XYZ file of C-alpha atoms in Angstrom:
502
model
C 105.202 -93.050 -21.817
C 105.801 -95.074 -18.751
C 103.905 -93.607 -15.610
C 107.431 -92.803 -13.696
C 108.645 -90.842 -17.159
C 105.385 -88.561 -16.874
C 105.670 -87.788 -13.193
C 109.293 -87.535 -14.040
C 107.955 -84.694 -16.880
C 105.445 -83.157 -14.558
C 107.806 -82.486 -11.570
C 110.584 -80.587 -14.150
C 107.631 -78.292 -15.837
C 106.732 -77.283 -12.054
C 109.911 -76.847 -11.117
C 110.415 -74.652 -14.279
C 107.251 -72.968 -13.569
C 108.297 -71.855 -9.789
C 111.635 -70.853 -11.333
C 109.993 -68.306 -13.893
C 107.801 -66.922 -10.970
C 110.793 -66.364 -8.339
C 112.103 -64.406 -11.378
C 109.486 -62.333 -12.302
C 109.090 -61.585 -8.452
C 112.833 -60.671 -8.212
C 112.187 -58.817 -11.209
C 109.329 -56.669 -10.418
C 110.805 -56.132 -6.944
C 114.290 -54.569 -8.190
C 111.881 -52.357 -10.425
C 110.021 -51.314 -7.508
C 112.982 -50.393 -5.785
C 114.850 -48.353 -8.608
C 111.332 -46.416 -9.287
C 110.905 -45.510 -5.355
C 111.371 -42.164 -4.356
C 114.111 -40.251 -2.944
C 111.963 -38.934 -0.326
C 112.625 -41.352 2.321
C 116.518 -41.375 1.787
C 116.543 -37.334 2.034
C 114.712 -37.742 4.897
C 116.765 -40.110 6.734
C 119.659 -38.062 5.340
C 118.493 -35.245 6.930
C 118.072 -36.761 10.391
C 121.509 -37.712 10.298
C 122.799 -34.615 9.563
C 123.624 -31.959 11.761
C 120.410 -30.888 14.045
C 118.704 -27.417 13.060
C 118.656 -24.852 16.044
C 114.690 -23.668 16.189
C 113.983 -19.973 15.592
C 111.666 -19.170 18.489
C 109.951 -16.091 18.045
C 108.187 -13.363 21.011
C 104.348 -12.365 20.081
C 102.888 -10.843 17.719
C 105.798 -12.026 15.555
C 105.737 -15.777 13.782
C 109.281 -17.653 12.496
C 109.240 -17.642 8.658
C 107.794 -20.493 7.162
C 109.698 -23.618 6.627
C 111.424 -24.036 3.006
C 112.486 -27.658 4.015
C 110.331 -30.722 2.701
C 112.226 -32.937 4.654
C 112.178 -33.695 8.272
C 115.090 -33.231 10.650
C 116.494 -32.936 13.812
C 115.216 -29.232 15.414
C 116.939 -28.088 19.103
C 114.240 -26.255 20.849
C 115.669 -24.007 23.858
C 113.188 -22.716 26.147
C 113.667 -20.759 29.190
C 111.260 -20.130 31.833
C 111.335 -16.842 34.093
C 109.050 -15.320 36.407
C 109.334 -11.252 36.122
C 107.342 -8.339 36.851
C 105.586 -6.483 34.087
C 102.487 -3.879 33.562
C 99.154 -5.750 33.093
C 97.673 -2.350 32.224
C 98.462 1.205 33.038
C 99.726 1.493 36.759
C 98.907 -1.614 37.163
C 101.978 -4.207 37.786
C 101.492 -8.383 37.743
C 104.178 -11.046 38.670
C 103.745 -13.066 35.110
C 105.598 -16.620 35.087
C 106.131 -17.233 31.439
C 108.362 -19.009 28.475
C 110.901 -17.152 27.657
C 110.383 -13.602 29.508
C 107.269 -12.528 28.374
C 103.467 -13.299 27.594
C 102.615 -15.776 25.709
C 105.349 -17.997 25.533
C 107.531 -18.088 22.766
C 106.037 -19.390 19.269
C 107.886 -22.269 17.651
C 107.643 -23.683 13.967
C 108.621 -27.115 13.371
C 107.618 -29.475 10.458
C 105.388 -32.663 10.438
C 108.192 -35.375 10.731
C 110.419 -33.753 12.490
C 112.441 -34.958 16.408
C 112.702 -32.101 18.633
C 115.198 -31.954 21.285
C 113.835 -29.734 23.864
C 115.853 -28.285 26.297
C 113.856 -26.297 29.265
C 115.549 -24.111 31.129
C 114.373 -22.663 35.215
C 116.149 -19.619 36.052
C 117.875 -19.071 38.990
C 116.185 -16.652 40.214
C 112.499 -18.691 39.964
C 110.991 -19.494 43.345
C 108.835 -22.164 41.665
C 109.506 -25.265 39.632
C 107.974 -25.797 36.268
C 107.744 -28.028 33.714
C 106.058 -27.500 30.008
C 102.979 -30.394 28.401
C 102.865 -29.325 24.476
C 99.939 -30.462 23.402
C 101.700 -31.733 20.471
C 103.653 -34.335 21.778
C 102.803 -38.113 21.563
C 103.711 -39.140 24.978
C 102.842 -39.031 28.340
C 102.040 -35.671 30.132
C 102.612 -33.842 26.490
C 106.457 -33.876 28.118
C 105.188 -32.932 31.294
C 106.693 -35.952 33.270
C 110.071 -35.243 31.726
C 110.351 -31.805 31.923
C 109.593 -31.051 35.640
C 112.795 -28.621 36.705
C 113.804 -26.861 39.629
C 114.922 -23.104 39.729
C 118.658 -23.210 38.011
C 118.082 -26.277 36.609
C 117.578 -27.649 33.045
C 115.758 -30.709 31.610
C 115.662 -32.408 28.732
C 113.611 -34.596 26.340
C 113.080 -35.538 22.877
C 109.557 -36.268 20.863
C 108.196 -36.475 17.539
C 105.910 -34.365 15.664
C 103.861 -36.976 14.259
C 100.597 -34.668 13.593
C 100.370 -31.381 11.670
C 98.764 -28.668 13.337
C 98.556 -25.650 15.696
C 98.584 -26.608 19.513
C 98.906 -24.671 22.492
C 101.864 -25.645 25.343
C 101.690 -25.063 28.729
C 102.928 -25.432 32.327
C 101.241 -28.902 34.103
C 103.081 -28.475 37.436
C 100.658 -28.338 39.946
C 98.235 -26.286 40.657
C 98.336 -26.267 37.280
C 95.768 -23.641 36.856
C 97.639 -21.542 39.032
C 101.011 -21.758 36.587
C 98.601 -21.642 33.249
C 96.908 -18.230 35.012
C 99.977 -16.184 35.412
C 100.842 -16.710 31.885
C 102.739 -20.356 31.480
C 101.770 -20.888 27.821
C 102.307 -20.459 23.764
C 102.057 -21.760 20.485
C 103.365 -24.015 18.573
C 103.288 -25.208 14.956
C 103.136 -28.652 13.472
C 103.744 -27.630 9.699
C 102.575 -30.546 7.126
C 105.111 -31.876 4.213
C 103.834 -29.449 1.954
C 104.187 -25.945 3.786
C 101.091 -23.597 4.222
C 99.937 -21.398 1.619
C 101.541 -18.401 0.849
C 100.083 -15.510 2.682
C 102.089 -11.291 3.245
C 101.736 -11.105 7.075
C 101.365 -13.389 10.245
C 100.776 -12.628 13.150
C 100.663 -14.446 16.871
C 98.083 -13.570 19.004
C 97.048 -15.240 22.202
C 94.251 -14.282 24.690
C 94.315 -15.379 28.279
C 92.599 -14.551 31.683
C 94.090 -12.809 34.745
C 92.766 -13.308 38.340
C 94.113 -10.203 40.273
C 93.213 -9.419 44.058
C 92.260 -6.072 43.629
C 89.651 -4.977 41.101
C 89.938 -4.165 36.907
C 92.767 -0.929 36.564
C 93.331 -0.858 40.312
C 96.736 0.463 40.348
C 100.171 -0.766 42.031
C 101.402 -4.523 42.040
C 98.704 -6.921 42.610
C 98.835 -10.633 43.515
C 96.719 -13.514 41.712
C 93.846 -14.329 43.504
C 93.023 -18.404 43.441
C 89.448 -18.192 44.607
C 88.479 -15.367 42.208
C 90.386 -18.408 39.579
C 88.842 -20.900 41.360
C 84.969 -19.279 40.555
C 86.004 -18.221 37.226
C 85.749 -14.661 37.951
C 88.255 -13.022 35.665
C 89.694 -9.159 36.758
C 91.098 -9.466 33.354
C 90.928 -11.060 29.451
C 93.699 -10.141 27.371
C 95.332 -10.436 24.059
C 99.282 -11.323 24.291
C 99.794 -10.621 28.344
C 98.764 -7.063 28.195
C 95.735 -4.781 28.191
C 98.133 -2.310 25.658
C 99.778 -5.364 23.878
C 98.202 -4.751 20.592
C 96.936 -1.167 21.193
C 98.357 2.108 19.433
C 101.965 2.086 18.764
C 102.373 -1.990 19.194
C 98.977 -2.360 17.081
C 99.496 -5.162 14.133
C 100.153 -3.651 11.005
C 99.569 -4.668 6.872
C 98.782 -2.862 3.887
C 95.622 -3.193 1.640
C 95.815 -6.291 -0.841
C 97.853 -8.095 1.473
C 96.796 -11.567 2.018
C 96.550 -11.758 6.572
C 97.119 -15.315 8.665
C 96.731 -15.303 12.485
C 97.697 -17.739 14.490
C 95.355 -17.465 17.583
C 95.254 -19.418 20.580
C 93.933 -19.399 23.892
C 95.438 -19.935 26.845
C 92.495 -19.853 29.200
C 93.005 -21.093 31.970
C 89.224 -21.023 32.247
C 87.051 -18.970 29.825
C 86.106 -20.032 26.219
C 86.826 -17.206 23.858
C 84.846 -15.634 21.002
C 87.625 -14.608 18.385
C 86.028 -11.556 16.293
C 88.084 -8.400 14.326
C 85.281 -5.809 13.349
C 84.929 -5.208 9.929
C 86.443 -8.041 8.357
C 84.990 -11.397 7.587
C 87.632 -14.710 7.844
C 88.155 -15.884 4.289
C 89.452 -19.060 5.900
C 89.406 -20.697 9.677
C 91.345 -23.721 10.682
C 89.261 -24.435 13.547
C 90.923 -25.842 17.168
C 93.848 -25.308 14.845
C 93.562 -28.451 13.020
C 93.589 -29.666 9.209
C 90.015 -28.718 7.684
C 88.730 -25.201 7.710
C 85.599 -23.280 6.951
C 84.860 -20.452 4.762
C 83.512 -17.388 5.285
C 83.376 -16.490 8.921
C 82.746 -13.780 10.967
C 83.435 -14.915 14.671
C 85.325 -18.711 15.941
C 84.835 -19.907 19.174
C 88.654 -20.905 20.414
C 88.572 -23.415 23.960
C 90.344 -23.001 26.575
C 94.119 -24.710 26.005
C 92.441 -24.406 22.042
C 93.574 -22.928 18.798
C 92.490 -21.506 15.411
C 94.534 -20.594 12.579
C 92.410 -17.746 10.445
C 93.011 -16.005 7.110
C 91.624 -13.028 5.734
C 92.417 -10.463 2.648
C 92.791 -6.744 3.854
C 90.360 -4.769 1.499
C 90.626 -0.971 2.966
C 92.450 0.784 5.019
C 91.555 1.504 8.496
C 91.623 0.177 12.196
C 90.204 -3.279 12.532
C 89.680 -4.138 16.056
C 89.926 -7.383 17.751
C 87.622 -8.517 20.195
C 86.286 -11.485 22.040
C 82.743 -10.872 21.120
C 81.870 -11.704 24.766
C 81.972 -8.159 24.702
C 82.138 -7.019 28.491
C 85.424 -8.498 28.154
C 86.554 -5.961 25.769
C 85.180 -3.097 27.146
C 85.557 -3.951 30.628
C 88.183 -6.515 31.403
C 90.746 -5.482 28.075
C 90.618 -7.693 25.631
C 91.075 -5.735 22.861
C 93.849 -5.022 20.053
C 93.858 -3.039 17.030
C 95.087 -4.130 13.192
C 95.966 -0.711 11.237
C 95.618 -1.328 7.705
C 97.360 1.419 5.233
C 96.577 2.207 1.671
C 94.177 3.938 -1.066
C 90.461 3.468 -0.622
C 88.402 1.367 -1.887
C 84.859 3.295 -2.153
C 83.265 0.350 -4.160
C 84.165 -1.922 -0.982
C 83.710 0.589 1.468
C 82.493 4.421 1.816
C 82.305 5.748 5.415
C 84.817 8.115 7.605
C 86.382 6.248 10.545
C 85.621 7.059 14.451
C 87.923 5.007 16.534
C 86.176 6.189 19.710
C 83.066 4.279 19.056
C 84.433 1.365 19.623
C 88.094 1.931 21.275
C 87.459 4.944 23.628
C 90.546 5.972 25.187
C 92.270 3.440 23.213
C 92.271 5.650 20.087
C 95.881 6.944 20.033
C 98.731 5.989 22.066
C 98.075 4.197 25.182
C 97.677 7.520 27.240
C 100.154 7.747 30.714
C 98.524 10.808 32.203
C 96.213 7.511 34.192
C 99.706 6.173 35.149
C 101.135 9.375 36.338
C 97.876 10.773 38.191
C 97.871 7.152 39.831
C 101.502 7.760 40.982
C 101.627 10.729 41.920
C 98.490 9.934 44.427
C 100.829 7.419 46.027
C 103.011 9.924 46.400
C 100.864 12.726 47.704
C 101.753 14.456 45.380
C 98.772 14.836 42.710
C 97.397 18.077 41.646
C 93.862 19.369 39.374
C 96.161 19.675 36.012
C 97.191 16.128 36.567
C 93.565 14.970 37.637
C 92.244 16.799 34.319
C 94.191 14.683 32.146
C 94.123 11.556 33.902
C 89.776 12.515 33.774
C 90.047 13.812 30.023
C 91.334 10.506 28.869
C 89.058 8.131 31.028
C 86.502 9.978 29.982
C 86.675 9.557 26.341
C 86.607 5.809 27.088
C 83.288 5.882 29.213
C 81.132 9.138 28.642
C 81.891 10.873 25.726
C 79.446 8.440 23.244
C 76.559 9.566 25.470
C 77.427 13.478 26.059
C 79.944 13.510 23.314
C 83.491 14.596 23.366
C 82.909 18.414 23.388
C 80.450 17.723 26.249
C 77.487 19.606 24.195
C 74.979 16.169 24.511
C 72.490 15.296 22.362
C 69.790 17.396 21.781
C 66.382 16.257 23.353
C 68.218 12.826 24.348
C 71.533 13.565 26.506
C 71.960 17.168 28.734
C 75.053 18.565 27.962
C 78.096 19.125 30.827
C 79.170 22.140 28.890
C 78.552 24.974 30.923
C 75.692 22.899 32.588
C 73.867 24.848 35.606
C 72.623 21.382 36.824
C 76.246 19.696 36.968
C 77.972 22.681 38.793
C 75.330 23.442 41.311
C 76.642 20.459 43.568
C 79.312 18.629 43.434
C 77.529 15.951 45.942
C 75.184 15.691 43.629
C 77.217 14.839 40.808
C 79.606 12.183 42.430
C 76.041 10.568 43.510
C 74.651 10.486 39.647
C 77.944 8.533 38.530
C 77.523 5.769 40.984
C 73.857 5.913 41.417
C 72.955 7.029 37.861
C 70.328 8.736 37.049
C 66.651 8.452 35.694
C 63.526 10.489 35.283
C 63.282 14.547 34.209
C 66.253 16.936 34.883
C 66.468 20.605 33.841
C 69.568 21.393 32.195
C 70.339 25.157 31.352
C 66.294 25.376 31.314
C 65.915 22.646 28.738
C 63.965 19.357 30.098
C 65.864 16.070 29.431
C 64.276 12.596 30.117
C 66.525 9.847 29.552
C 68.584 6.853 31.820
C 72.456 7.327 32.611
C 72.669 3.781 34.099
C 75.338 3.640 37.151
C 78.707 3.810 36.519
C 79.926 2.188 39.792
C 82.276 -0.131 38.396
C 84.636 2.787 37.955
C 86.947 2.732 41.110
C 87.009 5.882 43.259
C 90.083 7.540 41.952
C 88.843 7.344 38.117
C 85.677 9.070 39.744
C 87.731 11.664 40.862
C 89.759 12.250 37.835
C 86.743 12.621 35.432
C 84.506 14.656 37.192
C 87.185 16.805 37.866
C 87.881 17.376 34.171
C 84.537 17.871 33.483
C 84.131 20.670 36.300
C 87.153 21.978 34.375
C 86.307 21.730 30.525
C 84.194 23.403 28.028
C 83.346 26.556 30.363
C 83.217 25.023 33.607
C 84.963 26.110 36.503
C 84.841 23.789 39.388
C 87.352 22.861 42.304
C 89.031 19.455 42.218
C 86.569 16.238 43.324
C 88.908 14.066 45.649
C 88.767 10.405 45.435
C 88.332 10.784 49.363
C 85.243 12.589 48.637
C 84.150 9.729 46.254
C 84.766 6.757 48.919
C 82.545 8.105 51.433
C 80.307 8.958 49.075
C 80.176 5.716 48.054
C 79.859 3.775 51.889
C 77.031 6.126 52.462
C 74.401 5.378 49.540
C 73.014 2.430 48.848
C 73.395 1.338 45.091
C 70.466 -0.071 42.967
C 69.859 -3.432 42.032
C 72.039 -4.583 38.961
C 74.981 -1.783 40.007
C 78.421 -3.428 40.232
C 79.000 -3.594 43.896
């Protein structure tokens, strides 16, 4: 064969080569297309459909998980207002928040979707705000787009590219200022696939309050920015209130039932140590993210942090919850309460349950006869059977583990108040001992007692005054009232020990 008939020959089995590739190519491609999923297109398809109003929901409650697999358009509306509410009993703050109350409201979106959020100033704010959601991709978290004056709404739209729980807050400035008097919430990333199926969720945030005058001091108090400034919290608190999650408004679930919290923390400053007593956390999402660990018993949460945590309710009873920085439970209010109904479970657990060890006054209802003694001093108006209530309920909250609640002691270890010679000899005496404490040998009804009351002089005057006059009125005692006049010079004239709180 002549050299031009074989190039001639070479040239047309290339050419028929390329030609069997390009259709094997076009081939395999149309395959691939016809065996792709219809994710995608239902996705798309719901984008384009009409957008889905978000269910926002007020603490402890959660919106009910998401049945959709597919992404879509969700219309957030969020309004701020500044309002006046009780911080504790008597005691009144000026909270701004999202949506009316503290925390903000929680909202549930999935991992895909665009939100359209809408935020809302009310007219009657003083202050502009704007909101940073710490699960925005974007600038400011939405802070630079949302900043609105009083009567005025904003708008912006973002996409929840990340699963996860993240906190929102206020970022107009001083933006600890607008984070301390509540500006901030939860909300929920939720991946393709849902969460696991759990009975009960709940919403619980904690946050700390900076208040001019001191822990329970009565009447409307102002924030204080240097006590915020130095970190010096009046109070820590689950969901906005020191009787949020207390008594009547305690979470509730049944035994067997399968528990998720969604927990954040709002700070603005203090780290907390997320703890219920007598449970263990079957499951934590820590900082709210994607991996959790097993078997915990207390999560550290940051500041402007989260945690999602799971646990199985085993027997009934009241679990409390606690940041295990303990003084703030005890002394600043952090503290809620889960009651858990159902048959025992002796093989689990066998012991009788004493709320007062660990809750105090806190055991039943969130008690007004503080409140009303507290008002009706500001009125001039208070009288003994009002101060022996107010006293009888304080003082199951801060002396009755020592000299127990029928006031009979301990033997050998704590002198009893009932119908105690020692206590009702002098009444000067006795308002000394609480802020001073006590130490060294005292004869009580002719028995010798040797032990340490330590000072109790971070009790404010009036509380003073309301338990020692119960006690000079209870078990046997007959005493006149103690005035908190009586307590306040009392106070200006000793000089308390080292370690007292001042």
């Amino acid at each position: 064969m002549a050299p031009r008939s074989i190039l001639t020959g070479l040239l047309g089995m290339a050419a028929l080569v390329m030609g069997v590739g390009l259709l094997l190519v076009s081939t395999q491609e149309a395959s691939s297309q016809s065996q792709a999923p219809a994710k995608p297109a239902a996705a798309a398809t719901a984008q384009a459909g009409a957008p889905i109003a978000a269910v926002l929901t007020s603490a402890p409650e959660v919106p009910p998980p998401l049945t959709r697999r597919d992404p879509a358009k969700v219309v957030v509306h969020l309004e701020v207002r500044e309002v006046n509410l009780p911080i504790s009993d008597g005691v009144e703050y000026t909270f701004w928040t999202f949506g009316g109350q503290v925390p903000g409201k929680f909202i549930r979106v999935r991992q895909g979707d665009t939100v359209e959020f809408h935020l809302q100033n009310h007219p009657d704010s003083k202050m502009p705000h704007n909101i940073d959601l710490h699960a925005v991709t974007g600038p400011g978290g939405g802070a630079t787009s949302s900043f609105t004056a009083p009567g005025h709404e904003s708008q912006f739209t973002f996409k929840a590219l990340n699963p996860g729980l993240y906190v929102y807050h206020c970022a107009t400035a001083p933006v600890g200022m607008h984070i301390a008097n509540g500006m901030y919430g939860l909300i929920l990333v939720e991946p393709p696939q849902g969460l696991s199926k759990v009975d009960r969720e709940f919403y619980v945030m904690q946050g700390d309050f900076y208040t001019v005058g001191q822990y329970r001091e009565k009447g409307m108090q102002p924030f204080d920015m240097q006590k915020a400034i130095d970190e010096r919290a009046t109070y820590v608190l689950f969901n906005g209130s020191e009787g949020a999650l207390v008594g009547d408004k305690a979470l509730k679930a049944k035994v067997g039932e399968r528990i998720r919290m969604f927990v954040g923390n709002g700070g603005p400053n203090l780290v907390s140590s997320f703890h219920v007593i007598g449970e263990i956390f079957d499951r934590v999402y820590y900082e709210g993210g994607s991996r959790y660990q097993e078997n915990v018993q207390t999560t550290l949460i940051p500041a402007g942090g989260s945690a999602i945590v799971e646990f199985k309710a085993e027997v009934p009873g009241t679990y409390i919850i606690v940041d295990h920085s303990i003084f703030r439970t005890f002394n600043k209010g952090a503290l809620g309460m889960l009651k858990v109904d159902g048959p025992e479970n002796r093989l689990v657990y066998s012991g009788k349950e004493v709320d007062v060890d660990y809750i105090s006054e806190k055991a039943g209802p969130q008690s007004t006869a503080i409140a009303s003694a507290a008002s009706a001093a500001e009125k001039g108006t208070l009288d003994i059977k009002m101060q022996i209530a107010a006293g009888e309920s304080l003082f199951k909250g801060t002396c009755s583990v020592c000299h127990q609640p029928h006031g009979n002691g301990l033997p050998n270890v704590f002198p009893p108040l009932a119908k105690s010679d020692f206590l009702m000899a002098n009444k000067q005496r006795s308002i000394e001992g609480v802020l001073k404490g006590l130490t060294g040998p005292v004869t009580v009804n002719g028995k010798q007692f040797n032990s340490v009351m330590p000072p109790m002089s971070q009790l404010r005057d009036d509380e003073i005054a309301n338990i020692l006059t119960y006690v000079r009125n209870a078990w046997g005692n007959q005493g006149d009232q103690v005035s908190t006049a009586e307590v306040t010079a009392t106070r200006s004239k000793i000089k308390l020990p080292p370690g007292a709180a001042h």
